Structure formats: structure tokens, C-alpha cells
XYZ file of C-alpha atoms in Angstrom:
352
model
C -17.923 2.945 29.412
C -17.187 -0.304 31.279
C -15.927 -3.501 29.746
C -15.167 -6.996 31.019
C -11.465 -7.851 31.204
C -10.482 -11.441 30.371
C -7.370 -13.411 31.268
C -6.079 -14.356 27.795
C -4.387 -17.504 29.098
C -7.340 -19.086 30.923
C -10.236 -17.284 29.259
C -11.723 -16.423 32.682
C -13.294 -13.112 33.607
C -11.171 -11.182 36.119
C -13.151 -7.963 36.517
C -14.381 -4.846 34.800
C -12.483 -1.785 33.635
C -13.471 1.613 32.331
C -12.537 1.994 28.678
C -10.487 5.064 27.923
C -11.585 7.639 25.366
C -9.640 8.280 22.186
C -9.705 10.381 19.022
C -10.493 8.936 15.624
C -11.238 10.297 12.182
C -14.453 9.289 10.446
C -15.399 9.583 6.783
C -18.444 9.196 4.549
C -17.878 7.672 1.139
C -18.729 10.271 -1.482
C -18.294 13.271 0.840
C -14.691 13.923 -0.228
C -11.930 15.342 1.948
C -14.350 17.886 3.420
C -16.348 14.982 4.879
C -13.535 13.951 7.249
C -14.535 14.457 10.891
C -12.417 14.103 14.055
C -14.372 12.581 16.948
C -13.811 11.497 20.526
C -15.110 7.989 21.177
C -14.422 4.954 23.378
C -11.346 2.987 22.397
C -12.301 -0.325 20.753
C -12.246 -3.642 22.592
C -10.308 -6.609 21.159
C -12.419 -9.735 20.892
C -11.293 -13.373 20.606
C -8.267 -13.639 18.334
C -7.901 -9.847 18.108
C -5.406 -7.282 19.405
C -5.606 -3.603 20.252
C -2.907 -1.558 18.516
C -1.804 1.952 19.494
C -1.348 3.583 16.100
C 1.977 5.360 15.576
C 1.742 6.309 11.890
C -0.495 5.974 8.832
C 0.139 6.795 5.183
C -2.060 7.922 2.322
C -2.508 6.469 -1.143
C -4.664 7.011 -4.207
C -7.069 4.382 -2.925
C -7.960 6.662 -0.001
C -9.031 9.432 -2.372
C -11.225 6.967 -4.279
C -12.887 5.927 -1.009
C -13.593 9.541 -0.025
C -14.932 10.353 -3.497
C -17.235 7.336 -3.536
C -15.348 5.865 -6.515
C -13.708 2.828 -4.890
C -14.499 -0.453 -6.622
C -14.978 -2.495 -3.422
C -17.653 -2.023 -0.717
C -17.189 0.822 1.778
C -18.952 0.840 5.156
C -20.876 3.820 6.510
C -19.183 6.121 9.014
C -15.775 4.670 8.207
C -12.463 5.016 10.027
C -10.452 5.560 6.816
C -6.946 4.630 5.608
C -5.682 1.136 4.872
C -1.982 1.620 5.708
C -0.560 1.999 9.189
C 1.789 0.713 11.857
C 1.756 0.678 15.630
C 2.355 -1.131 18.916
C 0.272 -3.949 20.389
C -1.118 -2.724 23.731
C -3.866 -5.255 24.579
C -4.651 -8.871 23.700
C -8.089 -10.371 23.222
C -8.914 -13.882 24.443
C -6.954 -16.701 22.825
C -4.322 -14.585 21.078
C -1.127 -16.544 20.386
C 0.656 -14.735 17.516
C 1.224 -11.409 19.303
C 2.591 -10.019 22.553
C 2.227 -6.685 24.297
C 4.822 -4.299 22.885
C 5.113 -5.915 19.438
C 5.724 -3.438 16.605
C 3.290 -4.437 13.874
C 1.572 -3.555 10.644
C -1.073 -5.428 8.603
C -2.084 -6.014 5.008
C -4.889 -4.183 3.211
C -6.820 -7.478 3.050
C -6.339 -8.754 6.626
C -7.827 -12.216 5.948
C -5.785 -12.926 2.787
C -2.993 -14.941 4.339
C -1.492 -16.851 1.403
C -2.217 -18.244 -2.052
C -4.186 -16.574 -4.862
C -6.768 -13.912 -4.124
C -10.435 -14.567 -4.753
C -12.187 -16.509 -1.995
C -15.008 -14.593 -0.259
C -13.157 -14.517 3.057
C -10.384 -12.508 1.361
C -12.623 -9.585 0.388
C -12.908 -7.511 3.622
C -10.439 -4.597 3.458
C -9.134 -2.131 6.012
C -10.293 1.409 5.398
C -13.145 0.100 3.233
C -15.567 -2.594 4.352
C -13.645 -2.606 7.676
C -12.514 0.343 9.776
C -8.976 1.431 8.984
C -5.989 2.986 10.775
C -6.800 6.701 11.121
C -7.473 6.606 14.866
C -5.373 6.599 17.994
C -6.113 2.900 18.575
C -7.452 0.168 16.302
C -8.471 -3.487 16.685
C -6.978 -5.996 14.252
C -7.230 -9.791 13.883
C -4.014 -11.375 15.104
C -3.821 -13.388 11.869
C -3.331 -10.147 9.904
C -0.322 -8.901 11.859
C 3.047 -8.535 10.149
C 6.177 -7.658 12.187
C 7.861 -4.319 11.504
C 11.316 -4.560 9.831
C 13.836 -3.924 12.603
C 15.614 -0.983 10.937
C 12.473 0.945 9.950
C 10.609 3.572 11.934
C 6.848 3.399 12.353
C 6.484 6.155 9.741
C 8.561 4.186 7.228
C 6.748 0.921 7.993
C 3.340 2.548 7.531
C 4.239 3.148 3.872
C 4.433 -0.589 3.117
C 1.021 -2.345 3.282
C -0.527 -1.234 -0.011
C 2.013 0.374 -2.376
C 5.052 -1.706 -1.432
C 3.242 -5.053 -1.290
C 1.618 -4.283 -4.658
C 5.032 -3.525 -6.141
C 6.493 -6.720 -4.681
C 3.613 -8.748 -6.146
C 4.122 -7.031 -9.515
C 7.776 -8.126 -9.493
C 7.001 -11.790 -8.798
C 9.393 -13.893 -10.860
C 11.885 -11.080 -11.582
C 15.458 -12.308 -11.359
C 18.883 -10.712 -11.144
C 19.856 -9.366 -14.568
C 16.273 -8.773 -15.738
C 15.240 -5.316 -16.909
C 12.227 -3.701 -15.215
C 10.339 -0.609 -16.381
C 8.333 1.540 -13.969
C 5.936 4.294 -15.029
C 5.867 7.610 -13.180
C 6.779 8.489 -9.609
C 3.760 7.343 -7.596
C 4.079 5.145 -4.535
C 3.884 1.779 -6.318
C 6.352 2.883 -9.006
C 8.944 4.129 -6.502
C 8.686 0.931 -4.483
C 8.906 -1.157 -7.661
C 12.130 0.624 -8.598
C 13.654 0.112 -5.139
C 12.566 -3.503 -4.795
C 13.669 -4.397 -8.328
C 17.143 -3.107 -7.485
C 17.106 -5.288 -4.344
C 16.373 -8.252 -6.608
C 19.363 -7.386 -8.809
C 17.403 -6.068 -11.797
C 18.293 -3.213 -14.099
C 15.636 -0.514 -13.700
C 14.316 1.949 -16.252
C 11.704 4.566 -15.338
C 9.529 7.060 -17.158
C 8.453 10.410 -15.788
C 6.646 13.461 -17.116
C 8.584 15.755 -14.769
C 12.197 16.502 -15.711
C 12.874 17.769 -12.192
C 12.176 14.287 -10.805
C 14.635 12.515 -13.115
C 17.566 13.221 -10.804
C 15.627 12.006 -7.781
C 14.869 8.738 -9.582
C 18.553 8.253 -10.383
C 19.450 8.964 -6.757
C 17.025 6.181 -5.815
C 19.040 3.750 -7.951
C 17.176 3.904 -11.279
C 19.618 3.147 -14.098
C 17.950 5.101 -16.923
C 15.150 7.708 -16.935
C 13.002 8.396 -19.994
C 10.940 11.597 -20.191
C 7.466 10.727 -21.451
C 6.995 13.992 -23.339
C 10.310 13.725 -25.175
C 9.407 11.665 -28.231
C 8.075 8.111 -28.472
C 8.884 6.733 -25.019
C 8.287 3.011 -25.777
C 10.799 3.192 -28.610
C 13.260 5.071 -26.411
C 12.847 2.413 -23.718
C 13.504 -0.384 -26.227
C 16.613 1.445 -27.452
C 18.001 1.220 -23.899
C 17.704 -2.581 -23.830
C 20.029 -5.213 -25.270
C 19.504 -5.282 -29.040
C 16.300 -3.292 -28.666
C 14.469 -6.395 -27.387
C 12.440 -4.541 -24.772
C 12.128 -4.910 -21.003
C 11.338 -8.126 -19.158
C 8.723 -6.556 -16.868
C 6.597 -3.415 -17.045
C 4.935 -2.296 -13.803
C 1.975 -0.406 -15.284
C 0.134 1.803 -12.803
C -1.274 3.949 -15.612
C -3.312 1.422 -17.587
C -1.606 2.405 -20.855
C -1.436 -1.126 -22.235
C -0.867 -0.202 -25.904
C 2.385 1.574 -25.081
C 3.396 -0.818 -22.306
C 3.121 -3.696 -24.806
C 5.358 -1.837 -27.223
C 8.038 -1.526 -24.529
C 7.976 -5.126 -23.275
C 10.056 -7.972 -24.705
C 8.644 -11.099 -26.303
C 7.755 -13.506 -23.469
C 7.958 -10.597 -21.027
C 5.166 -9.433 -18.749
C 3.097 -6.345 -18.086
C 1.984 -6.290 -14.443
C -1.229 -4.277 -14.610
C -1.652 -2.474 -11.282
C -4.055 0.389 -11.919
C -5.463 3.141 -14.091
C -3.973 6.379 -12.789
C -3.954 7.718 -16.337
C -7.722 8.183 -16.240
C -9.787 6.733 -19.085
C -7.713 3.827 -20.448
C -6.933 3.785 -24.175
C -8.543 1.252 -26.484
C -6.418 -1.869 -26.915
C -6.281 -3.563 -30.314
C -6.180 -7.352 -29.636
C -3.662 -7.659 -32.446
C -1.218 -5.559 -30.386
C -1.552 -8.003 -27.508
C -1.027 -10.970 -29.793
C 1.886 -9.328 -31.593
C 3.684 -8.422 -28.383
C 3.956 -12.091 -27.399
C 3.869 -11.005 -23.756
C 1.662 -11.757 -20.781
C -0.608 -9.167 -19.136
C -1.193 -9.956 -15.465
C -3.664 -7.853 -13.449
C -3.053 -7.925 -9.704
C -4.295 -6.456 -6.433
C -1.927 -5.815 -3.509
C -0.814 -9.143 -1.974
C -1.173 -11.690 0.809
C 0.321 -11.735 4.301
C 2.861 -14.295 3.099
C 3.980 -11.945 0.306
C 4.163 -9.050 2.778
C 6.387 -11.098 5.087
C 8.641 -12.195 2.216
C 9.005 -8.587 1.079
C 9.901 -7.453 4.592
C 12.647 -10.072 4.776
C 14.117 -8.706 1.548
C 13.809 -5.101 2.773
C 15.512 -5.957 6.056
C 18.290 -7.930 4.398
C 18.941 -5.125 1.918
C 18.577 -2.268 4.399
C 16.081 -0.559 2.083
C 14.278 2.552 3.310
C 10.993 3.810 1.824
C 10.775 7.331 0.424
C 8.790 9.696 2.663
C 7.653 13.004 1.170
C 6.220 14.773 4.230
C 4.979 14.030 7.754
C 1.816 15.604 9.210
C 0.414 15.494 12.743
C -2.689 13.466 13.574
C -4.951 16.505 13.861
C -3.607 17.740 10.491
C -5.152 14.810 8.616
C -7.269 17.033 6.351
C -4.175 19.034 5.356
C -2.324 15.757 4.709
C -5.083 14.550 2.363
C -5.070 17.884 0.514
C -1.289 17.801 0.155
C -1.448 14.292 -1.249
C -4.287 15.139 -3.657
C -2.893 18.428 -4.931
C 0.922 18.447 -4.711
C 1.914 15.250 -6.586
C 4.397 14.246 -3.850
C 7.562 12.264 -4.497
C 7.254 9.571 -1.835
C 4.629 8.737 0.755
C 2.609 11.229 2.807
C 2.653 10.218 6.487
C 0.355 11.116 9.382
C 2.222 10.507 12.636
C 0.687 10.032 16.066
């Protein structure tokens, strides 16, 4: 395949080159993990305002399973390059690029056109690994506006864990101050990041888990108190661990169990509603919401500005994400199966 090469400073054509071939994974929404297919194809060409990134690592999340199962709430393109989270090195610039240089270590947000402010305008909706091709290929094209620098102390594998789970956790903690008490539910990616980031912010962190073996790992991560969900009434046990039994200032709810989250939160506190990993959500009596005197705030990931702010905090605090296991690029199917079946503690990485 031949392609015109452009001088990115002057915008003039300087000749033609033969595009190299690369490997990339493709997926069909609804086909499941078995529908993943590794193909050889021409590497993509960066257009105006775009960059070509050599992918160094990607990570998996629950969203990726929803995409493969055909259950994701947002549009998914046909013949998709899957996975929303990755990191790599800029290797080619399209015409007019000003925010990136060759050799930059970069990542990007799930919503590459959501730069700042509240989510909701139509231009925010395109998402990597959904309506747009994602990271699970040797090289990918990204808009320069989406790029976020890699924290200096993190590897590519560690950085690839950040775009979805970490940014969501950071968004969920918006407004948390030193001395506040934060409750996280379970040991999924968002919950682990919420615990780590809340400690960076100076909060006291409580966590629930249904697995007694993971309690020690949560404490090693900095969690102050761990409550086993199957050991009695966990909202009451959480309240008993707070000053005067008032409840926690913030619940990061990835389960969708609002009735119990509202019983654990303090008056004037907040439940940050992130997801519904608990399956069919329980029925919520409006009187419970009114009686709690707390705010429920649904949220979805975060903007580039939030991503950048989080990275500054991570770099200043020297925080390192939790990685469960690293797979090779051609082991992507095994990586998806491990994530889906093994309930990992930390992120599952595919390294290139």
C-alpha cells in the first residue's frame, strides 16, 4: 500500500511511502470472546490533527466484556478494534499537529473528544473501543487533542490501566477532602483506584469485600478498615466504624446497591453511582433516598482535564496502579478469559 507523506510544518507533499503491515485484533459485538480475530493489515495513516501511536500496552475492563457480548449501552461499530485503555509512543505526526512530538509517551481518555466541562454534548459521545477503533493493535491513530502525557514514574503497562477505571474513580472522588471518610465496594478496578486515590487525597478509606482472602491485600494497599459483606449487616458495620456512627462522606458504588449504600452514607454525604456490577439492581424506595439526606450522583469516566489532574496527583504521590497479570499481544484471548473468569485483584494487561 502506498501513501502520500506530508511535511507537517509546511503542509506540502514530499513524496510517497509504502505503508508497513501490522497485526491488530478485531471483534464483532455480540460474538463474545470467541469472536476475537487477529489479522494482518496496513498500519493506519494519521490525518490532519492526528498522530500514529505504537501501542506498548493495553488493559481490560468490564466494559470490554459488555462490548463483546453486545450488551454495551453506547453504539459499537462493526469489525471493531476493541479495548478503550492503552498507552504507547508517538511515532508519526499528521498534518498540523502541534500538541505532540515523535517519541512522546502518551495515553488517551475513553471519550477522546471530551476535553473539559460536563459530559453530554454530541461531540463527546464517540468512544475508543466502541464507536471508534480502540487500542488492541500494534499501532493506532488518535486525535492529538485526546493525548494525555504518561506520568514519568509509570511504565506503559501501569499507565494503560488509567484511562477508564482510574479516571472514573477520580471523578467519583470529586470534592473529597483530607479527613473525609470514603467507602469503596469490592475489589474491581474502579474500587481499587478509588481506595488508592482517596488515600492520596488524605481521606480515611473503608472497603467492603466478599472475599476474606482479599482483606489483607486491601489493607496492604492502604485501606484503613475492611468489612466482609457476608458477615452481618455491612452498612451498619460501616457506620459503626465512623465517628459517632454518622456514616461515610462518600460511597463509590460500582455495584448499584443504592438501598444499602444510602444506609452507609452520612447526612449531606454523597453516593457516586458508577455502575451495576451486582447484576439486576434492587428496588429503591424513594423514602430511603429522602431519609438518607444524601446526594446520588451518577457519572461516566471523565474528561481530558480530569485525567490530567489525576495524573498530576499520581505523579506527586508516587502512586502505582495494581497489576494482576501481564499477557503477550498474541495471548489476547487468554487475557480476556482470565479477566472474565478469575476475578483478578488489579488490572489485566496485554503488553506489546
